[in-house]
mmCIF file of C-alpha atoms in Angstrom:
data_model
loop_
_atom_site.group_PDB
_atom_site.id
_atom_site.type_symbol
_atom_site.label_atom_id
_atom_site.label_comp_id
_atom_site.label_asym_id
_atom_site.label_seq_id
_atom_site.Cartn_x
_atom_site.Cartn_y
_atom_site.Cartn_z
ATOM 1 C CA SER A 508 32.178 -0.714 30.901
ATOM 2 C CA GLU A 509 31.159 -1.208 27.587
ATOM 3 C CA ALA A 510 29.292 1.059 25.063
ATOM 4 C CA LEU A 511 26.525 0.019 22.988
ATOM 5 C CA CYS A 512 25.459 1.127 19.570
ATOM 6 C CA HIS A 513 22.029 2.965 19.645
ATOM 7 C CA GLY A 514 22.826 4.831 16.319
ATOM 8 C CA ALA A 515 23.081 8.835 16.112
ATOM 9 C CA GLY A 516 20.880 11.770 14.978
ATOM 10 C CA PRO A 517 21.107 15.316 13.192
ATOM 11 C CA GLU A 518 21.719 16.688 16.842
ATOM 12 C CA SER A 519 24.190 13.773 17.937
ATOM 13 C CA ARG A 520 27.328 16.127 17.675
ATOM 14 C CA ALA A 521 26.934 17.751 20.986
ATOM 15 C CA VAL A 522 26.707 14.029 22.430
ATOM 16 C CA THR A 523 29.469 12.338 21.037
ATOM 17 C CA GLY A 524 32.008 15.207 20.194
ATOM 18 C CA GLY A 525 32.081 13.913 16.529
ATOM 19 C CA LEU A 526 33.219 15.897 13.179
ATOM 20 C CA GLY A 527 30.568 15.912 10.648
ATOM 21 C CA GLY A 528 27.671 18.238 11.234
ATOM 22 C CA GLU A 529 29.350 20.782 8.942
ATOM 23 C CA GLU A 530 28.426 18.463 6.044
ATOM 24 C CA ASN A 531 24.732 18.072 6.874
ATOM 25 C CA ARG A 532 22.735 19.745 4.155
ATOM 26 C CA SER A 533 19.593 18.555 2.077
ATOM 27 C CA ARG A 534 20.923 17.440 -1.416
ATOM 28 C CA GLY A 535 18.223 14.669 -2.079
ATOM 29 C CA LEU A 536 18.735 10.680 -2.322
ATOM 30 C CA ARG A 537 19.361 11.398 -6.089
ATOM 31 C CA GLN A 538 21.344 7.747 -5.624
ATOM 32 C CA ALA A 539 21.005 4.951 -3.432
ATOM 33 C CA ARG A 540 22.684 5.717 0.054
ATOM 34 C CA CYS A 541 23.920 3.007 2.191
ATOM 35 C CA GLN A 542 24.679 2.598 5.896
ATOM 36 C CA TRP A 543 26.702 0.031 7.574
ATOM 37 C CA ILE A 544 25.401 -1.524 10.931
ATOM 38 C CA ALA A 545 27.917 -3.442 13.350
ATOM 39 C CA LEU A 546 26.177 -6.299 14.856
ATOM 40 C CA GLY A 547 26.308 -6.948 18.274
ATOM 41 C CA ARG A 548 29.931 -8.940 19.774
ATOM 42 C CA GLY A 549 29.959 -8.111 23.474
ATOM 43 C CA GLU A 550 31.525 -10.017 26.065
ATOM 44 C CA GLY A 551 30.581 -7.975 29.187
ATOM 45 C CA GLU A 552 27.167 -8.101 31.203
ATOM 46 C CA ASP A 553 25.841 -5.486 28.633
ATOM 47 C CA ALA A 554 26.183 -7.437 25.733
ATOM 48 C CA GLU A 555 22.891 -9.343 26.487
ATOM 49 C CA ILE A 556 21.004 -6.206 25.770
ATOM 50 C CA GLY A 557 21.679 -6.843 22.437
ATOM 51 C CA ARG A 558 20.826 -10.225 22.512
ATOM 52 C CA ARG A 559 17.869 -12.861 23.519
ATOM 53 C CA GLY A 560 17.925 -15.205 26.601
ATOM 54 C CA ASP A 561 19.459 -17.990 24.290
ATOM 55 C CA GLY A 562 22.375 -15.467 22.941
ATOM 56 C CA GLU A 563 21.039 -14.721 19.719
ATOM 57 C CA THR A 564 21.878 -11.519 18.021
ATOM 58 C CA ARG A 565 18.873 -9.740 16.841
ATOM 59 C CA LEU A 566 17.644 -6.703 15.220
ATOM 60 C CA ASP A 567 13.755 -5.854 16.077
ATOM 61 C CA ALA A 568 13.590 -2.344 14.564
ATOM 62 C CA ILE A 569 15.497 0.388 12.623
ATOM 63 C CA GLU A 570 14.333 3.854 12.256
ATOM 64 C CA VAL A 571 15.713 6.146 9.825
ATOM 65 C CA CYS A 572 15.808 10.369 9.956
ATOM 66 C CA LEU A 573 14.479 11.475 6.538
ATOM 67 C CA SER A 574 12.785 14.675 4.869
ATOM 68 C CA ASN A 575 10.393 14.919 2.317
ATOM 69 C CA ALA A 576 10.672 18.479 0.426
ATOM 70 C CA THR A 577 6.857 17.578 -1.427
ATOM 71 C CA GLY A 578 3.422 18.218 -0.202
ATOM 72 C CA GLU A 579 2.695 14.654 -0.162
ATOM 73 C CA PRO A 580 3.635 11.256 1.339
ATOM 74 C CA ARG A 581 6.499 9.566 -0.530
ATOM 75 C CA GLN A 582 7.339 5.810 -0.522
ATOM 76 C CA ILE A 583 10.630 4.451 -0.694
ATOM 77 C CA GLU A 584 12.175 0.798 -0.668
ATOM 78 C CA ALA A 585 14.858 -0.115 1.918
ATOM 79 C CA ARG A 586 16.509 -3.468 2.353
ATOM 80 C CA LEU A 587 19.184 -4.970 4.727
ATOM 81 C CA VAL A 588 22.018 -6.642 3.194
ATOM 82 C CA PRO A 589 25.209 -8.280 4.597
ATOM 83 C CA ALA A 590 28.271 -6.510 3.986
ATOM 84 C CA ASP A 591 31.900 -8.513 4.192
ATOM 85 C CA HIS A 592 33.820 -5.347 5.597
ATOM 86 C CA ILE A 593 33.614 -1.662 5.477
ATOM 87 C CA TRP A 594 34.966 -1.544 2.095
ATOM 88 C CA ASP A 595 32.658 -4.111 0.598
ATOM 89 C CA TYR A 596 31.438 -1.395 -2.042
ATOM 90 C CA ARG A 597 29.119 -3.813 -4.134
ATOM 91 C CA ARG A 598 25.925 -2.872 -4.294
ATOM 92 C CA ASP A 599 24.502 -6.053 -4.695
ATOM 93 C CA THR A 600 26.494 -8.112 -1.836
ATOM 94 C CA GLY A 601 24.551 -11.668 -3.013
ATOM 95 C CA ARG A 602 22.252 -11.697 -0.194
ATOM 96 C CA VAL A 603 19.554 -9.880 1.213
ATOM 97 C CA PHE A 604 18.202 -10.405 5.113
ATOM 98 C CA ALA A 605 14.767 -8.352 4.176
ATOM 99 C CA THR A 606 13.312 -5.610 2.402
ATOM 100 C CA THR A 607 10.632 -3.275 3.139
ATOM 101 C CA ILE A 608 8.246 -0.169 1.569
ATOM 102 C CA LEU A 609 8.755 3.218 3.807
ATOM 103 C CA THR A 610 6.265 5.940 4.188
ATOM 104 C CA VAL A 611 7.979 9.584 4.660
ATOM 105 C CA PRO A 612 5.445 12.203 5.373
ATOM 106 C CA PRO A 613 5.590 15.875 4.225
ATOM 107 C CA GLY A 614 8.362 17.963 6.307
ATOM 108 C CA LYS A 615 11.358 17.771 7.727
ATOM 109 C CA ASN A 616 13.409 15.291 9.992
ATOM 110 C CA HIS A 617 10.706 12.511 10.324
ATOM 111 C CA TRP A 618 11.668 9.145 12.329
ATOM 112 C CA VAL A 619 10.419 6.573 10.219
ATOM 113 C CA ARG A 620 10.382 2.852 11.520
ATOM 114 C CA TRP A 621 11.257 -0.522 9.735
ATOM 115 C CA GLN A 622 9.549 -3.169 12.302
ATOM 116 C CA MET A 623 12.117 -6.162 10.891
ATOM 117 C CA GLY A 624 12.105 -8.856 13.858
ATOM 118 C CA LEU A 625 15.290 -10.470 12.567
ATOM 119 C CA GLU A 626 17.700 -12.769 14.269
ATOM 120 C CA GLU A 627 20.268 -15.350 13.798
ATOM 121 C CA ALA A 628 17.507 -17.489 11.644
ATOM 122 C CA SER A 629 17.503 -14.641 9.213
ATOM 123 C CA GLY A 630 21.240 -14.759 8.826
ATOM 124 C CA LEU A 631 22.592 -12.023 10.920
ATOM 125 C CA GLU A 632 25.888 -13.170 12.654
ATOM 126 C CA ALA A 633 27.298 -11.024 15.597
ATOM 127 C CA GLY A 634 30.616 -9.759 14.975
ATOM 128 C CA HIS A 635 29.760 -8.669 11.303
ATOM 129 C CA TYR A 636 28.249 -6.010 9.249
ATOM 130 C CA ALA A 637 24.823 -5.644 7.947
ATOM 131 C CA ARG A 638 24.057 -2.700 5.666
ATOM 132 C CA LEU A 639 20.927 -0.517 5.116
ATOM 133 C CA ASP A 640 20.119 0.732 1.796
ATOM 134 C CA LEU A 641 17.754 3.230 0.593
ATOM 135 C CA ALA A 642 16.467 3.472 -3.130
ATOM 136 C CA PRO A 643 17.310 7.160 -4.721
ATOM 137 C CA ASP A 644 14.448 9.668 -4.781
ATOM 138 C CA PRO A 645 15.285 13.209 -5.322
ATOM 139 C CA GLU A 646 12.740 14.742 -3.280
ATOM 140 C CA LEU A 647 13.643 12.955 -0.162
ATOM 141 C CA GLU A 648 16.777 12.842 2.038
ATOM 142 C CA TRP A 649 18.199 11.390 4.641
ATOM 143 C CA GLU A 650 19.516 13.261 7.028
ATOM 144 C CA GLN A 651 23.451 12.746 7.837
ATOM 145 C CA ALA A 652 24.175 12.283 11.596
ATOM 146 C CA GLY A 653 25.882 15.357 13.517
ATOM 147 C CA ALA A 654 28.542 13.003 14.430
ATOM 148 C CA VAL A 655 30.562 9.895 13.010
ATOM 149 C CA ILE A 656 29.330 6.341 14.446
ATOM 150 C CA PRO A 657 33.021 4.590 14.921
ATOM 151 C CA GLY A 658 33.191 2.077 12.519
ATOM 152 C CA GLN A 659 30.208 2.387 10.821
ATOM 153 C CA LEU A 660 30.151 4.850 7.867
ATOM 154 C CA ALA A 661 28.002 5.703 4.964
ATOM 155 C CA ALA A 662 28.386 5.271 0.834
ATOM 156 C CA PHE A 663 26.395 6.307 -2.215
ATOM 157 C CA GLU A 664 26.079 4.714 -5.462
ATOM 158 C CA HIS A 665 28.253 6.381 -7.860
ATOM 159 C CA VAL A 666 28.186 4.158 -10.648
ATOM 160 C CA PRO A 667 25.830 1.515 -11.851
ATOM 161 C CA GLY A 668 26.703 -1.637 -8.837
ATOM 162 C CA LYS A 669 29.271 0.474 -7.248
ATOM 163 C CA LEU A 670 29.623 2.257 -4.071
ATOM 164 C CA ARG A 671 32.059 5.224 -2.709
ATOM 165 C CA ARG A 672 32.171 6.650 0.633
ATOM 166 C CA TYR A 673 29.784 9.039 1.309
ATOM 167 C CA GLY A 674 30.977 12.923 2.238
ATOM 168 C CA LYS A 675 34.176 12.792 3.717
ATOM 169 C CA GLY A 676 33.619 9.785 6.111
ATOM 170 C CA ALA A 677 30.110 10.294 7.263
ATOM 171 C CA SER A 678 27.449 8.385 8.870
ATOM 172 C CA MET A 679 23.699 8.493 8.609
ATOM 173 C CA SER A 680 20.746 9.111 11.165
ATOM 174 C CA LEU A 681 19.471 6.273 12.390
ATOM 175 C CA ARG A 682 17.924 4.379 15.524
ATOM 176 C CA LEU A 683 18.764 0.562 16.338
ATOM 177 C CA GLU A 684 16.525 -1.594 18.451
ATOM 178 C CA PRO A 685 18.091 -2.775 20.441
ATOM 179 C CA ALA A 686 21.145 -1.111 20.534
ATOM 180 C CA GLN A 687 24.133 -3.210 19.500
ATOM 181 C CA PRO A 688 26.842 -4.392 21.600
ATOM 182 C CA CYS A 689 29.455 -3.761 18.874
ATOM 183 C CA TYR A 690 32.353 -2.421 21.150
ATOM 184 C CA GLY A 691 33.451 -5.230 23.688
ATOM 185 C CA ALA A 692 36.468 -5.142 25.431
ATOM 186 C CA GLY A 693 37.624 -8.446 23.514
ATOM 187 C CA ASN A 694 37.745 -6.109 20.158
ATOM 188 C CA VAL A 695 41.345 -4.819 21.342
ATOM 189 C CA ILE A 696 42.833 -8.419 21.175
ATOM 190 C CA SER A 697 41.056 -9.029 17.567
ATOM 191 C CA GLY A 698 44.754 -8.250 16.084
ATOM 192 C CA VAL A 699 43.259 -5.521 13.904
ATOM 193 C CA ALA A 700 43.989 -2.061 14.803
ATOM 194 C CA ARG A 701 41.188 -0.208 12.697
ATOM 195 C CA PRO A 702 37.593 -0.872 11.238
ATOM 196 C CA ALA A 703 37.779 -3.862 8.816
ATOM 197 C CA ALA A 704 35.624 -6.750 8.917
ATOM 198 C CA PHE A 705 34.371 -5.566 12.282
ATOM 199 C CA THR A 706 34.649 -2.294 14.438
ATOM 200 C CA ASN A 707 37.478 -3.694 16.234
ATOM 201 C CA LEU A 708 37.334 -1.178 18.793
ATOM 202 C CA TRP A 709 36.318 -0.885 22.536
ATOM 203 C CA ARG A 710 34.521 1.953 23.697
ATOM 204 C CA SER A 711 33.307 2.785 27.421
ATOM 205 C CA ASP A 712 29.719 3.424 28.058
ATOM 206 C CA PRO A 713 29.563 7.234 27.447
ATOM 207 C CA ALA A 714 26.913 7.535 30.186
ATOM 208 C CA GLN A 715 29.634 6.369 32.856
ATOM 209 C CA PRO A 716 32.096 9.108 33.944
ATOM 210 C CA LEU A 717 35.814 9.071 33.224
ATOM 211 C CA PRO A 718 38.212 7.552 34.374
ATOM 212 C CA GLN A 719 37.478 3.998 32.511
ATOM 213 C CA TRP A 720 39.779 1.334 32.323
ATOM 214 C CA LEU A 721 40.598 -1.946 30.464
ATOM 215 C CA GLU A 722 42.391 -5.097 31.586
ATOM 216 C CA LEU A 723 44.425 -7.577 30.218
ATOM 217 C CA ALA A 724 44.881 -10.639 32.483
ATOM 218 C CA TRP A 725 47.055 -13.983 32.070
ATOM 219 C CA ASP A 726 47.095 -17.309 33.811
ATOM 220 C CA GLY A 727 50.499 -16.569 35.047
ATOM 221 C CA PRO A 728 52.963 -13.911 35.462
ATOM 222 C CA ARG A 729 54.607 -12.257 32.202
ATOM 223 C CA GLU A 730 57.661 -10.035 32.156
ATOM 224 C CA ILE A 731 56.795 -6.808 30.017
ATOM 225 C CA THR A 732 59.214 -4.535 28.627
ATOM 226 C CA GLU A 733 57.305 -2.894 26.070
ATOM 227 C CA VAL A 734 53.173 -1.512 25.793
ATOM 228 C CA GLU A 735 51.799 -0.578 22.691
ATOM 229 C CA LEU A 736 48.810 1.659 22.354
ATOM 230 C CA GLN A 737 46.220 2.269 19.330
ATOM 231 C CA PHE A 738 44.046 4.597 20.480
ATOM 232 C CA ALA A 739 40.721 5.758 18.505
ATOM 233 C CA GLY A 740 40.438 8.204 16.071
ATOM 234 C CA ASN A 741 38.593 9.006 12.715
ATOM 235 C CA LEU A 742 40.365 6.805 10.166
ATOM 236 C CA ILE A 743 37.951 7.805 7.422
ATOM 237 C CA ARG A 744 38.408 11.373 6.882
ATOM 238 C CA GLU A 745 41.678 12.540 5.779
ATOM 239 C CA TYR A 746 43.472 15.402 7.867
ATOM 240 C CA HIS A 747 43.203 18.491 5.071
ATOM 241 C CA HIS A 748 39.473 18.253 5.356
ATOM 242 C CA THR A 749 40.272 19.010 9.817
ATOM 243 C CA PRO A 750 41.272 22.992 11.051
ATOM 244 C CA PRO A 751 44.724 23.375 11.609
ATOM 245 C CA PHE A 752 45.861 21.761 15.191
ATOM 246 C CA TRP A 753 42.841 19.913 15.253
ATOM 247 C CA HIS A 754 42.561 16.817 17.941
ATOM 248 C CA ASP A 755 40.279 14.281 17.060
ATOM 249 C CA PRO A 756 37.607 14.114 20.205
ATOM 250 C CA GLN A 757 38.133 10.102 20.212
ATOM 251 C CA THR A 758 41.703 10.248 21.124
ATOM 252 C CA VAL A 759 42.821 9.910 24.263
ATOM 253 C CA ARG A 760 44.494 12.802 26.160
ATOM 254 C CA ASP A 761 45.400 11.522 29.716
ATOM 255 C CA TYR A 762 45.909 7.954 30.661
ATOM 256 C CA ARG A 763 48.075 5.805 32.635
ATOM 257 C CA ILE A 764 49.508 2.543 32.429
ATOM 258 C CA LEU A 765 49.256 0.203 35.639
ATOM 259 C CA ALA A 766 50.673 -3.219 36.687
ATOM 260 C CA ASP A 767 49.220 -5.475 39.483
ATOM 261 C CA ALA A 768 51.816 -5.530 41.974
ATOM 262 C CA GLY A 769 49.614 -7.985 44.161
ATOM 263 C CA ALA A 770 48.368 -7.962 47.618
ATOM 264 C CA GLY A 771 45.629 -5.397 46.244
ATOM 265 C CA GLU A 772 48.267 -2.940 44.961
ATOM 266 C CA TRP A 773 48.730 -1.276 41.781
ATOM 267 C CA ARG A 774 51.975 0.005 40.076
ATOM 268 C CA GLU A 775 52.152 2.707 37.917
ATOM 269 C CA LEU A 776 54.487 2.204 34.994
ATOM 270 C CA VAL A 777 53.482 5.190 32.664
ATOM 271 C CA ALA A 778 51.565 8.339 33.164
ATOM 272 C CA ILE A 779 50.759 10.355 29.990
ATOM 273 C CA LYS A 780 49.140 13.867 29.618
ATOM 274 C CA ASP A 781 47.968 16.010 26.891
ATOM 275 C CA ASN A 782 48.561 13.092 24.350
ATOM 276 C CA TYR A 783 47.015 13.574 20.644
ATOM 277 C CA GLN A 784 48.412 10.428 18.696
ATOM 278 C CA ARG A 785 46.729 7.533 17.906
ATOM 279 C CA HIS A 786 49.753 5.177 17.870
ATOM 280 C CA ARG A 787 51.739 5.106 21.424
ATOM 281 C CA ARG A 788 54.652 3.007 22.288
ATOM 282 C CA HIS A 789 56.163 2.597 25.330
ATOM 283 C CA HIS A 790 59.729 0.949 26.268
ATOM 284 C CA LEU A 791 59.365 0.451 30.029
ATOM 285 C CA ASP A 792 62.781 1.531 31.742
ATOM 286 C CA GLU A 793 62.365 -1.541 34.139
ATOM 287 C CA ALA A 794 60.640 -4.712 33.137
ATOM 288 C CA ALA A 795 57.241 -5.222 35.126
ATOM 289 C CA ARG A 796 56.478 -8.906 36.016
ATOM 290 C CA THR A 797 52.839 -9.110 36.591
ATOM 291 C CA ARG A 798 49.664 -11.261 35.599
ATOM 292 C CA ARG A 799 47.632 -8.179 35.111
ATOM 293 C CA LEU A 800 47.769 -5.013 33.482
ATOM 294 C CA ARG A 801 45.613 -2.013 33.216
ATOM 295 C CA ILE A 802 44.823 0.683 31.102
ATOM 296 C CA VAL A 803 43.442 3.577 32.724
ATOM 297 C CA ILE A 804 42.055 6.376 30.436
ATOM 298 C CA ASP A 805 41.556 9.790 32.344
ATOM 299 C CA ALA A 806 40.639 12.221 30.096
ATOM 300 C CA THR A 807 40.018 12.311 25.882
ATOM 301 C CA HIS A 808 39.924 15.365 23.542
ATOM 302 C CA GLY A 809 35.612 15.800 24.083
ATOM 303 C CA ASP A 810 34.151 11.943 23.651
ATOM 304 C CA PRO A 811 32.689 11.008 26.754
ATOM 305 C CA SER A 812 33.822 7.634 26.051
ATOM 306 C CA ALA A 813 36.988 6.178 26.288
ATOM 307 C CA ALA A 814 38.041 3.897 23.515
ATOM 308 C CA LEU A 815 41.332 1.797 22.356
ATOM 309 C CA TYR A 816 41.267 -0.046 19.076
ATOM 310 C CA GLU A 817 44.416 -2.183 20.124
ATOM 311 C CA VAL A 818 46.956 -3.259 23.037
ATOM 312 C CA ARG A 819 50.285 -5.327 22.680
ATOM 313 C CA CYS A 820 52.488 -6.135 25.295
ATOM 314 C CA TYR A 821 56.524 -7.471 24.907
#
């Protein structure tokens, strides 16, 4: 299966097992704040949820969770712009997809909707990032998500025209309509093993129970002696910001590597329990000659989704 990105809310920590809720405190939008959004590029049947019948990527609406410390409705400017990659810290990226004015009622945690109806004709590109920017207003607060959305971080304008990572590597609360298919299986052969110009990550549907598997297939038999895996994990937050002996919930704990032995049989090449490392390299005692290889993920350290950045076979 493949996960869709719906966004995340202040309450989402319990659902995704993410790290980040301890930073969720009201500080006000004293500077402009920004949130990256990965636009769908899925290969599975779920990919069409984020597209029109003709295959166009689209973004119909975004909702943001805002709090208003005053007793009156307040207005704030929002804009959606393209971003070249997750380190594209230019405030002005040279193009704007859309702008609007959002009205925020008084009180805490209001989901404010921006009905935009954008599609590829507006410049959206599957497999790329857009970025949602909110203008400064110290009386308003954009609530932080309770979990880090993988590959989709937030930033703030720390000097005029230049952004900086927000917090210790956080995501802001937002909802996407439709949900974006940005965690397709094909990401594991993108050649990039971390977020960069896109998420580059396969995540399974969190509503589907583990185990989940990902399969590589070749036109003919291949002789494989080594399999290298790059699992998910928080690559934004420095580890001195985590508790002792902490294991990232996204990192795979128990997994197996299987080879197609023919006649409907699968041969187990590797079985690992209690893993906590992101990068694992397995040199096989005996070469496996096969047309198909499966990575079966039986358990994570808490996240309901199985996840892999990359698989390499030698």
